[in-house]
């Protein structure tokens, strides 16, 4: 009789439409921390799925590990700026001990400093806080998070100097602190990063002083120091044996001779040196760079193209048909290409539409002007077929910039998923 009753109860429970407590995957410790985090952020709409009566592994913005059922990914992001979410980063974020990926994105009313309890997240691999109202310094405690591979703190209101201790992060592959209000020099200790060193994006700040010579010992694929107040010699960042893909030193106060510098012939795709005090001649070594897509040396008034007259100007010898900006650089008229000399006398070429797809034959170049809201051609450009990439200055990104952003986003999503799978596999082993 007793066994029959128990069997009947079990059968009823299996058919019951009500969820059973023991079927929930979510770890109670993680669930408690998440609900506190939601409360501290004033119960924003973006976290509406965080129902305490439901399994937190099924909530939006979080991911549970399939083996341990612990929260390893917290991603509170909005496709458009979300003003409904307000407050500071809650201290309870530090109560998710298995967290590997932490993201706050496009939350303009998320304010205050970077939460100190993040230092408790010893498994953290990616810290991604962008387009928020976060302020205060880049915290020193980040150097304690030895598993960090990516730090992206872009488009915030961070101030103060860059911590010199970040070089202690042996697994760091990318450090992005751009578009803040950071001041002071680039730490000399950055030359001590584990080689080849992380990609560095420090642009759109107020960094000043010379770059440390030790930075030349690193070999990042991407180095963006643009729009700061950096000065002095940056020639240590160049070299034919480096693996540099993107090097942007534009809008600083750098002063060095470009003439003798060498460039990576295979990897370099983006070189921007505009608005500095660079001098010398544009080197013919650039003609050996096979995949260059953008080259900009505009507004370096002491930079010259002299010495290239007898070789047909380098612009048309770069094999990948790049976007090349040379406004306010002295380049003398040179020979035409392929035996066909077509001396164009137009004052300018101004497209009526944003894109100009037809090829244009140009020769005897003086300069390619880049205006504040359009690109115009103020004298025929040396060479043969030239495809100008028409744009509208900073208001709209160029096609190359759009493509680069999309590739970065896709690459990050793939990395985040692959990185967690690798960690899970190694843990099980």
CSV table of C-alpha atoms in Angstrom, one decimal:
chain,number,residue,atom,x,y,z
A,1,UNK,CA,0.0,0.0,0.0
A,2,UNK,CA,2.8,2.4,1.0
A,3,UNK,CA,4.8,1.8,-2.1
A,4,UNK,CA,1.8,2.2,-4.3
A,5,UNK,CA,1.1,5.6,-2.7
A,6,UNK,CA,4.6,6.8,-3.3
A,7,UNK,CA,4.5,5.7,-6.9
A,8,UNK,CA,1.3,7.6,-7.4
A,9,UNK,CA,2.7,10.8,-5.9
A,10,UNK,CA,5.8,10.6,-8.1
A,11,UNK,CA,3.6,10.1,-11.2
A,12,UNK,CA,1.5,13.1,-10.2
A,13,UNK,CA,4.6,15.3,-9.8
A,14,UNK,CA,6.0,14.3,-13.1
A,15,UNK,CA,2.7,15.4,-14.8
A,16,UNK,CA,2.5,18.6,-12.7
A,17,UNK,CA,2.6,21.8,-14.7
A,18,UNK,CA,4.4,23.6,-11.9
A,19,UNK,CA,8.2,23.8,-11.9
A,20,UNK,CA,10.0,21.8,-9.3
A,21,UNK,CA,12.6,23.3,-7.1
A,22,UNK,CA,15.1,20.5,-7.6
A,23,UNK,CA,14.9,20.9,-11.4
A,24,UNK,CA,16.5,24.3,-11.3
A,25,UNK,CA,20.1,24.4,-12.7
A,26,UNK,CA,21.0,27.8,-11.3
A,27,UNK,CA,23.2,27.8,-8.2
A,28,UNK,CA,21.4,29.5,-5.3
A,29,UNK,CA,24.5,31.6,-4.5
A,30,UNK,CA,24.7,33.0,-8.0
A,31,UNK,CA,20.9,33.6,-8.1
A,32,UNK,CA,21.0,35.6,-4.9
A,33,UNK,CA,23.9,37.8,-6.2
A,34,UNK,CA,22.1,38.5,-9.5
A,35,UNK,CA,18.8,39.4,-7.8
A,36,UNK,CA,20.7,41.8,-5.5
A,37,UNK,CA,22.5,43.3,-8.6
A,38,UNK,CA,19.1,43.8,-10.3
A,39,UNK,CA,17.8,45.6,-7.2
A,40,UNK,CA,20.9,47.8,-6.9
A,41,UNK,CA,20.3,48.9,-10.5
A,42,UNK,CA,16.7,49.9,-9.7
A,43,UNK,CA,15.1,47.0,-11.5
A,44,UNK,CA,15.8,48.1,-15.1
A,45,UNK,CA,13.7,46.8,-17.9
A,46,UNK,CA,16.7,45.2,-19.6
A,47,UNK,CA,16.7,42.7,-16.6
A,48,UNK,CA,12.9,42.1,-16.7
A,49,UNK,CA,13.5,38.4,-17.3
A,50,UNK,CA,15.2,38.0,-13.9
A,51,UNK,CA,12.2,36.5,-12.2
A,52,UNK,CA,13.1,34.9,-8.8
A,53,UNK,CA,10.6,32.1,-9.5
A,54,UNK,CA,12.5,31.0,-12.6
A,55,UNK,CA,15.8,29.3,-13.3
A,56,UNK,CA,18.5,32.0,-13.5
A,57,UNK,CA,20.3,29.9,-16.2
A,58,UNK,CA,17.3,30.8,-18.5
A,59,UNK,CA,17.5,34.6,-17.8
A,60,UNK,CA,18.7,37.1,-20.4
A,61,UNK,CA,22.2,38.6,-20.1
A,62,UNK,CA,23.7,35.6,-18.3
A,63,UNK,CA,25.1,32.3,-19.3
A,64,UNK,CA,25.5,29.1,-17.2
A,65,UNK,CA,28.3,26.6,-17.6
A,66,UNK,CA,26.8,23.3,-18.9
A,67,UNK,CA,28.8,21.2,-16.5
A,68,UNK,CA,29.0,23.2,-13.3
A,69,UNK,CA,25.8,25.3,-13.8
A,70,UNK,CA,27.6,28.3,-12.4
A,71,UNK,CA,27.3,31.8,-14.0
A,72,UNK,CA,30.3,32.4,-16.2
A,73,UNK,CA,29.1,35.3,-18.4
A,74,UNK,CA,27.3,38.5,-17.4
A,75,UNK,CA,26.6,40.8,-20.3
A,76,UNK,CA,24.3,43.8,-19.6
A,77,UNK,CA,24.3,45.5,-23.0
A,78,UNK,CA,21.9,47.6,-24.9
A,79,UNK,CA,21.7,48.1,-28.7
A,80,UNK,CA,20.9,51.7,-28.1
A,81,UNK,CA,21.8,53.9,-25.1
A,82,UNK,CA,19.6,52.6,-22.2
A,83,UNK,CA,18.7,55.4,-19.8
A,84,UNK,CA,16.4,53.2,-17.8
A,85,UNK,CA,19.3,51.5,-16.0
A,86,UNK,CA,20.9,53.8,-13.5
A,87,UNK,CA,23.3,53.7,-10.5
A,88,UNK,CA,26.7,52.4,-9.9
A,89,UNK,CA,28.2,49.0,-10.6
A,90,UNK,CA,26.7,47.0,-7.7
A,91,UNK,CA,29.1,45.4,-5.2
A,92,UNK,CA,27.3,42.1,-5.7
A,93,UNK,CA,29.0,41.7,-9.0
A,94,UNK,CA,31.9,40.4,-7.0
A,95,UNK,CA,29.8,37.6,-5.6
A,96,UNK,CA,29.9,35.6,-8.8
A,97,UNK,CA,33.1,33.7,-8.3
A,98,UNK,CA,33.0,31.7,-11.5
A,99,UNK,CA,32.5,34.8,-13.8
A,100,UNK,CA,34.9,34.8,-16.8
A,101,UNK,CA,33.3,37.6,-18.9
A,102,UNK,CA,31.8,40.8,-17.5
A,103,UNK,CA,30.2,43.4,-19.9
A,104,UNK,CA,28.4,46.7,-19.3
A,105,UNK,CA,27.7,48.4,-22.6
A,106,UNK,CA,25.8,51.5,-23.8
A,107,UNK,CA,24.5,52.4,-20.3
A,108,UNK,CA,25.0,56.2,-20.0
A,109,UNK,CA,23.5,56.3,-16.5
A,110,UNK,CA,25.8,53.7,-15.1
A,111,UNK,CA,28.1,56.0,-13.1
A,112,UNK,CA,30.7,56.0,-10.3
A,113,UNK,CA,34.0,54.2,-10.2
A,114,UNK,CA,34.8,50.8,-11.4
A,115,UNK,CA,33.6,48.6,-8.6
A,116,UNK,CA,36.5,47.4,-6.2
A,117,UNK,CA,34.7,44.0,-5.6
A,118,UNK,CA,35.6,43.1,-9.2
A,119,UNK,CA,39.0,42.3,-7.7
A,120,UNK,CA,37.4,39.1,-6.2
A,121,UNK,CA,36.7,37.7,-9.7
A,122,UNK,CA,39.9,35.7,-10.0
A,123,UNK,CA,38.6,33.8,-13.1
A,124,UNK,CA,37.8,36.9,-15.1
A,125,UNK,CA,39.1,36.8,-18.6
A,126,UNK,CA,37.3,39.8,-20.2
A,127,UNK,CA,36.4,43.1,-18.6
A,128,UNK,CA,34.3,45.1,-21.1
A,129,UNK,CA,32.9,48.4,-19.8
A,130,UNK,CA,32.1,50.8,-22.7
A,131,UNK,CA,29.8,53.7,-23.5
A,132,UNK,CA,28.9,54.4,-19.9
A,133,UNK,CA,29.1,57.2,-17.4
A,134,UNK,CA,31.8,55.4,-15.4
A,135,UNK,CA,34.4,57.8,-14.0
A,136,UNK,CA,37.4,57.8,-11.7
A,137,UNK,CA,40.7,56.1,-12.3
A,138,UNK,CA,41.6,52.9,-14.1
A,139,UNK,CA,42.0,50.8,-11.0
A,140,UNK,CA,45.3,49.3,-9.9
A,141,UNK,CA,43.6,46.2,-8.7
A,142,UNK,CA,43.2,45.0,-12.3
A,143,UNK,CA,46.7,43.8,-12.1
A,144,UNK,CA,45.6,41.2,-9.5
A,145,UNK,CA,43.3,39.5,-12.0
A,146,UNK,CA,45.9,37.3,-13.6
A,147,UNK,CA,43.5,35.6,-16.0
A,148,UNK,CA,42.6,38.8,-17.8
A,149,UNK,CA,43.0,38.6,-21.6
A,150,UNK,CA,41.0,41.6,-22.6
A,151,UNK,CA,40.4,45.0,-20.9
A,152,UNK,CA,38.2,47.3,-22.9
A,153,UNK,CA,37.2,50.5,-21.0
A,154,UNK,CA,36.4,52.7,-24.0
A,155,UNK,CA,34.0,55.7,-24.3
A,156,UNK,CA,33.7,56.4,-20.6
A,157,UNK,CA,34.8,59.3,-18.4
A,158,UNK,CA,37.9,57.7,-16.7
A,159,UNK,CA,40.6,60.1,-15.6
A,160,UNK,CA,44.0,60.1,-14.0
A,161,UNK,CA,47.1,58.1,-15.2
A,162,UNK,CA,47.3,54.6,-16.6
A,163,UNK,CA,48.4,52.2,-13.9
A,164,UNK,CA,52.0,51.1,-14.3
A,165,UNK,CA,51.2,47.6,-12.9
A,166,UNK,CA,49.2,46.4,-15.8
A,167,UNK,CA,52.3,44.8,-17.4
A,168,UNK,CA,52.0,42.1,-14.7
A,169,UNK,CA,49.0,40.6,-16.6
A,170,UNK,CA,50.8,37.9,-18.5
A,171,UNK,CA,47.8,36.7,-20.4
A,172,UNK,CA,46.6,40.1,-21.6
A,173,UNK,CA,46.2,40.3,-25.4
A,174,UNK,CA,44.3,43.6,-25.8
A,175,UNK,CA,44.2,46.8,-23.7
A,176,UNK,CA,41.7,49.4,-24.9
A,177,UNK,CA,41.4,52.6,-22.9
A,178,UNK,CA,40.5,54.9,-25.7
A,179,UNK,CA,38.0,57.9,-25.6
A,180,UNK,CA,38.4,58.8,-21.9
A,181,UNK,CA,40.1,61.7,-20.1
A,182,UNK,CA,43.4,59.9,-19.1
A,183,UNK,CA,46.5,62.1,-18.6
A,184,UNK,CA,50.2,61.6,-18.0
A,185,UNK,CA,52.6,59.5,-19.9
A,186,UNK,CA,52.4,56.0,-21.2
A,187,UNK,CA,54.0,53.9,-18.4
A,188,UNK,CA,57.6,52.9,-19.0
A,189,UNK,CA,56.8,49.5,-17.5
A,190,UNK,CA,54.7,48.7,-20.6
A,191,UNK,CA,57.9,47.6,-22.3
A,192,UNK,CA,57.9,44.7,-19.7
A,193,UNK,CA,54.7,43.2,-21.0
A,194,UNK,CA,55.1,39.5,-21.9
A,195,UNK,CA,56.2,39.5,-25.5
A,196,UNK,CA,54.9,40.1,-28.1
A,197,UNK,CA,52.7,42.3,-25.9
A,198,UNK,CA,49.0,43.2,-26.1
A,199,UNK,CA,47.4,45.3,-28.7
A,200,UNK,CA,47.2,48.8,-27.3
A,201,UNK,CA,44.4,51.3,-28.1
A,202,UNK,CA,45.0,54.5,-26.0
A,203,UNK,CA,43.6,57.0,-28.5
A,204,UNK,CA,41.4,60.1,-27.8
A,205,UNK,CA,42.8,60.9,-24.4
A,206,UNK,CA,45.1,63.6,-23.0
A,207,UNK,CA,48.3,61.5,-22.7
A,208,UNK,CA,51.5,63.5,-22.9
A,209,UNK,CA,55.2,63.2,-22.9
A,210,UNK,CA,57.5,60.9,-25.0
A,211,UNK,CA,56.6,57.3,-25.5
A,212,UNK,CA,59.0,55.0,-23.6
A,213,UNK,CA,61.7,53.6,-25.8
A,214,UNK,CA,61.0,50.2,-24.3
A,215,UNK,CA,57.7,50.2,-26.1
A,216,UNK,CA,59.7,49.4,-29.2
A,217,UNK,CA,60.6,46.0,-27.9
A,218,UNK,CA,56.9,45.0,-28.1
A,219,UNK,CA,55.3,43.7,-31.3
A,220,UNK,CA,51.5,44.2,-31.0
A,221,UNK,CA,49.4,43.8,-34.1
A,222,UNK,CA,47.4,46.9,-33.3
A,223,UNK,CA,48.8,50.1,-31.8
A,224,UNK,CA,46.6,53.2,-31.7
A,225,UNK,CA,48.0,56.3,-29.8
A,226,UNK,CA,46.1,58.8,-31.9
A,227,UNK,CA,44.6,62.1,-30.7
A,228,UNK,CA,46.8,62.7,-27.6
A,229,UNK,CA,49.6,65.1,-26.8
A,230,UNK,CA,52.4,62.6,-27.1
A,231,UNK,CA,55.7,64.0,-28.4
A,232,UNK,CA,59.2,63.1,-29.4
A,233,UNK,CA,60.6,60.2,-31.4
A,234,UNK,CA,58.2,57.3,-32.3
A,235,UNK,CA,60.5,55.6,-34.8
A,236,UNK,CA,61.1,52.7,-32.4
A,237,UNK,CA,57.6,51.5,-33.3
A,238,UNK,CA,58.6,50.7,-36.9
A,239,UNK,CA,60.5,47.7,-38.3
A,240,UNK,CA,60.3,45.4,-41.3
A,241,UNK,CA,60.3,42.3,-39.0
A,242,UNK,CA,57.3,43.4,-36.9
A,243,UNK,CA,53.9,41.9,-37.3
A,244,UNK,CA,52.1,45.3,-37.1
A,245,UNK,CA,48.7,45.4,-38.9
A,246,UNK,CA,47.4,48.8,-37.7
A,247,UNK,CA,49.6,51.7,-36.5
A,248,UNK,CA,47.9,55.0,-35.8
A,249,UNK,CA,50.0,57.9,-34.4
A,250,UNK,CA,47.9,60.7,-35.8
A,251,UNK,CA,47.2,64.0,-34.2
A,252,UNK,CA,50.0,64.1,-31.7
A,253,UNK,CA,53.3,66.1,-31.5
A,254,UNK,CA,55.7,63.3,-32.7
A,255,UNK,CA,58.8,64.5,-34.4
A,256,UNK,CA,61.1,62.1,-36.3
A,257,UNK,CA,62.6,61.4,-39.7
A,258,UNK,CA,60.3,59.1,-41.8
A,259,UNK,CA,62.9,58.6,-44.6
A,260,UNK,CA,64.9,55.6,-43.2
A,261,UNK,CA,62.1,53.7,-41.6
A,262,UNK,CA,61.1,50.1,-42.6
A,263,UNK,CA,57.7,48.6,-42.7
A,264,UNK,CA,56.3,45.1,-42.3
A,265,UNK,CA,55.8,44.0,-46.0
A,266,UNK,CA,53.1,41.4,-45.3
A,267,UNK,CA,51.1,42.4,-42.3
A,268,UNK,CA,50.7,46.2,-42.4
A,269,UNK,CA,47.3,47.4,-43.6
A,270,UNK,CA,46.7,50.7,-41.9
A,271,UNK,CA,49.3,53.5,-41.3
A,272,UNK,CA,48.1,56.9,-40.1
A,273,UNK,CA,50.6,59.6,-39.2
A,274,UNK,CA,48.7,62.7,-40.0
A,275,UNK,CA,48.9,66.0,-38.0
A,276,UNK,CA,52.4,65.6,-36.5
A,277,UNK,CA,55.8,67.2,-37.0
A,278,UNK,CA,57.3,64.3,-39.0
A,279,UNK,CA,60.0,65.2,-41.5
A,280,UNK,CA,62.1,63.8,-44.2
A,281,UNK,CA,61.0,62.0,-47.3
A,282,UNK,CA,58.2,59.5,-47.9
A,283,UNK,CA,60.2,56.2,-48.2
A,284,UNK,CA,60.1,54.0,-51.2
A,285,UNK,CA,60.0,51.0,-48.8
A,286,UNK,CA,56.2,51.5,-48.7
A,287,UNK,CA,56.0,50.2,-52.2
A,288,UNK,CA,56.9,46.8,-50.8
A,289,UNK,CA,54.0,46.7,-48.4
A,290,UNK,CA,51.6,44.3,-50.1
A,291,UNK,CA,48.3,44.8,-48.3
A,292,UNK,CA,48.3,48.4,-47.3
A,293,UNK,CA,44.7,49.8,-47.3
A,294,UNK,CA,45.1,53.2,-45.7
A,295,UNK,CA,48.1,55.5,-45.6
A,296,UNK,CA,47.8,59.0,-44.3
A,297,UNK,CA,50.7,61.5,-43.7
A,298,UNK,CA,48.7,64.7,-44.2
A,299,UNK,CA,49.6,67.9,-42.3
A,300,UNK,CA,53.3,67.0,-41.7
A,301,UNK,CA,54.5,70.2,-43.2
A,302,UNK,CA,58.2,69.2,-43.3
A,303,UNK,CA,57.5,65.9,-45.0
A,304,UNK,CA,58.4,65.7,-48.7
A,305,UNK,CA,58.2,63.5,-51.7
A,306,UNK,CA,61.3,64.8,-53.3
A,307,UNK,CA,63.7,62.2,-54.6
A,308,UNK,CA,60.8,60.2,-56.1
A,309,UNK,CA,60.6,62.1,-59.4
A,310,UNK,CA,62.6,59.6,-61.5
A,311,UNK,CA,60.7,56.6,-60.2
A,312,UNK,CA,57.1,57.4,-60.8
A,313,UNK,CA,55.5,58.3,-57.5
A,314,UNK,CA,55.1,55.5,-55.0
A,315,UNK,CA,51.3,55.9,-54.7
A,316,UNK,CA,50.6,53.9,-57.7
A,317,UNK,CA,53.2,51.3,-56.9
A,318,UNK,CA,51.5,50.2,-53.7
A,319,UNK,CA,49.8,47.0,-54.9
A,320,UNK,CA,46.6,47.0,-52.9
A,321,UNK,CA,45.0,50.2,-54.3
A,322,UNK,CA,44.7,51.9,-50.8
A,323,UNK,CA,43.1,55.0,-49.6
A,324,UNK,CA,46.0,57.5,-49.5
A,325,UNK,CA,45.9,60.9,-47.9
A,326,UNK,CA,48.8,63.3,-48.5
A,327,UNK,CA,47.4,66.8,-48.0
A,328,UNK,CA,49.9,69.5,-47.2
A,329,UNK,CA,52.8,67.2,-48.1
A,330,UNK,CA,55.2,68.5,-50.8
A,331,UNK,CA,55.1,66.0,-53.7
A,332,UNK,CA,56.5,67.1,-57.0
A,333,UNK,CA,55.0,66.2,-60.4
A,334,UNK,CA,56.2,62.9,-61.7
A,335,UNK,CA,55.9,60.6,-64.7
A,336,UNK,CA,52.8,58.8,-65.8
A,337,UNK,CA,52.3,55.1,-65.7
A,338,UNK,CA,52.1,52.5,-68.5
A,339,UNK,CA,53.2,54.9,-71.2
A,340,UNK,CA,49.8,56.7,-71.2
A,341,UNK,CA,50.2,60.3,-70.1
A,342,UNK,CA,46.9,62.0,-69.4
A,343,UNK,CA,47.5,65.4,-67.8
A,344,UNK,CA,44.2,66.4,-66.1
A,345,UNK,CA,43.8,70.0,-65.5
A,346,UNK,CA,40.6,70.0,-63.4
A,347,UNK,CA,40.7,72.1,-60.3
A,348,UNK,CA,38.9,69.5,-58.3
A,349,UNK,CA,36.8,66.4,-58.6
A,350,UNK,CA,33.7,66.4,-56.4
A,351,UNK,CA,31.3,63.5,-56.6
A,352,UNK,CA,27.6,64.3,-56.3
A,353,UNK,CA,27.0,61.0,-54.4
A,354,UNK,CA,28.9,59.5,-51.4
A,355,UNK,CA,30.3,56.7,-53.4
A,356,UNK,CA,32.2,57.0,-56.7
A,357,UNK,CA,32.7,53.6,-58.2
A,358,UNK,CA,34.2,54.4,-61.6
A,359,UNK,CA,38.0,54.3,-62.0
A,360,UNK,CA,39.7,57.6,-62.7
A,361,UNK,CA,42.9,58.0,-64.6
A,362,UNK,CA,45.1,60.6,-62.9
A,363,UNK,CA,48.7,61.8,-63.4
A,364,UNK,CA,51.1,64.5,-62.3
A,365,UNK,CA,49.9,64.7,-58.7
A,366,UNK,CA,50.4,67.5,-56.3
A,367,UNK,CA,48.2,66.6,-53.4
A,368,UNK,CA,45.1,64.8,-52.3
A,369,UNK,CA,43.1,67.0,-50.0
A,370,UNK,CA,40.9,65.7,-47.1
A,371,UNK,CA,38.4,68.2,-46.1
A,372,UNK,CA,36.5,68.3,-42.8
A,373,UNK,CA,33.3,66.9,-44.4
A,374,UNK,CA,34.4,65.6,-47.8
A,375,UNK,CA,37.4,64.5,-49.7
A,376,UNK,CA,38.3,66.5,-52.7
A,377,UNK,CA,41.0,66.2,-55.3
A,378,UNK,CA,42.8,69.5,-55.6
A,379,UNK,CA,45.2,68.6,-58.5
A,380,UNK,CA,45.4,65.5,-60.5
A,381,UNK,CA,47.2,62.7,-58.6
A,382,UNK,CA,50.2,60.9,-60.0
A,383,UNK,CA,49.6,57.5,-61.5
A,384,UNK,CA,47.0,55.6,-63.3
A,385,UNK,CA,43.8,54.2,-62.0
A,386,UNK,CA,42.8,55.7,-58.7
A,387,UNK,CA,39.7,54.8,-56.7
A,388,UNK,CA,39.0,57.6,-54.2
A,389,UNK,CA,37.1,56.5,-51.2
A,390,UNK,CA,34.7,59.4,-50.7
A,391,UNK,CA,33.5,60.0,-47.2
A,392,UNK,CA,32.2,62.8,-44.9
A,393,UNK,CA,35.0,63.2,-42.4
A,394,UNK,CA,34.2,62.2,-38.8
A,395,UNK,CA,30.4,62.3,-39.2
A,396,UNK,CA,30.3,59.0,-41.0
A,397,UNK,CA,33.0,56.2,-40.9
A,398,UNK,CA,34.7,55.1,-44.0
A,399,UNK,CA,33.9,51.7,-45.5
A,400,UNK,CA,37.2,50.4,-44.1
A,401,UNK,CA,36.3,51.6,-40.6
A,402,UNK,CA,32.9,50.0,-40.8
A,403,UNK,CA,34.3,46.7,-42.0
A,404,UNK,CA,37.0,46.8,-39.2
A,405,UNK,CA,34.3,47.3,-36.5
A,406,UNK,CA,32.2,44.5,-37.7
A,407,UNK,CA,35.1,42.2,-37.9
A,408,UNK,CA,36.2,43.1,-34.4
A,409,UNK,CA,32.7,42.4,-33.0
A,410,UNK,CA,32.5,39.1,-34.7
A,411,UNK,CA,36.0,38.1,-33.6
A,412,UNK,CA,35.2,39.0,-30.0
A,413,UNK,CA,32.1,36.9,-29.9
A,414,UNK,CA,33.9,33.9,-31.4
A,415,UNK,CA,36.8,34.4,-28.9
A,416,UNK,CA,34.5,34.6,-25.9
A,417,UNK,CA,32.7,31.4,-26.7
A,418,UNK,CA,35.9,29.5,-27.7
A,419,UNK,CA,37.8,30.8,-24.6
A,420,UNK,CA,35.1,29.5,-22.3
A,421,UNK,CA,35.0,26.1,-24.0
A,422,UNK,CA,38.8,25.8,-23.7
A,423,UNK,CA,38.6,26.6,-20.0
A,424,UNK,CA,35.8,24.0,-19.4
A,425,UNK,CA,37.8,21.3,-21.3
A,426,UNK,CA,41.0,22.0,-19.3
A,427,UNK,CA,39.0,21.9,-16.0
A,428,UNK,CA,37.5,18.6,-16.8
A,429,UNK,CA,40.9,17.1,-17.7
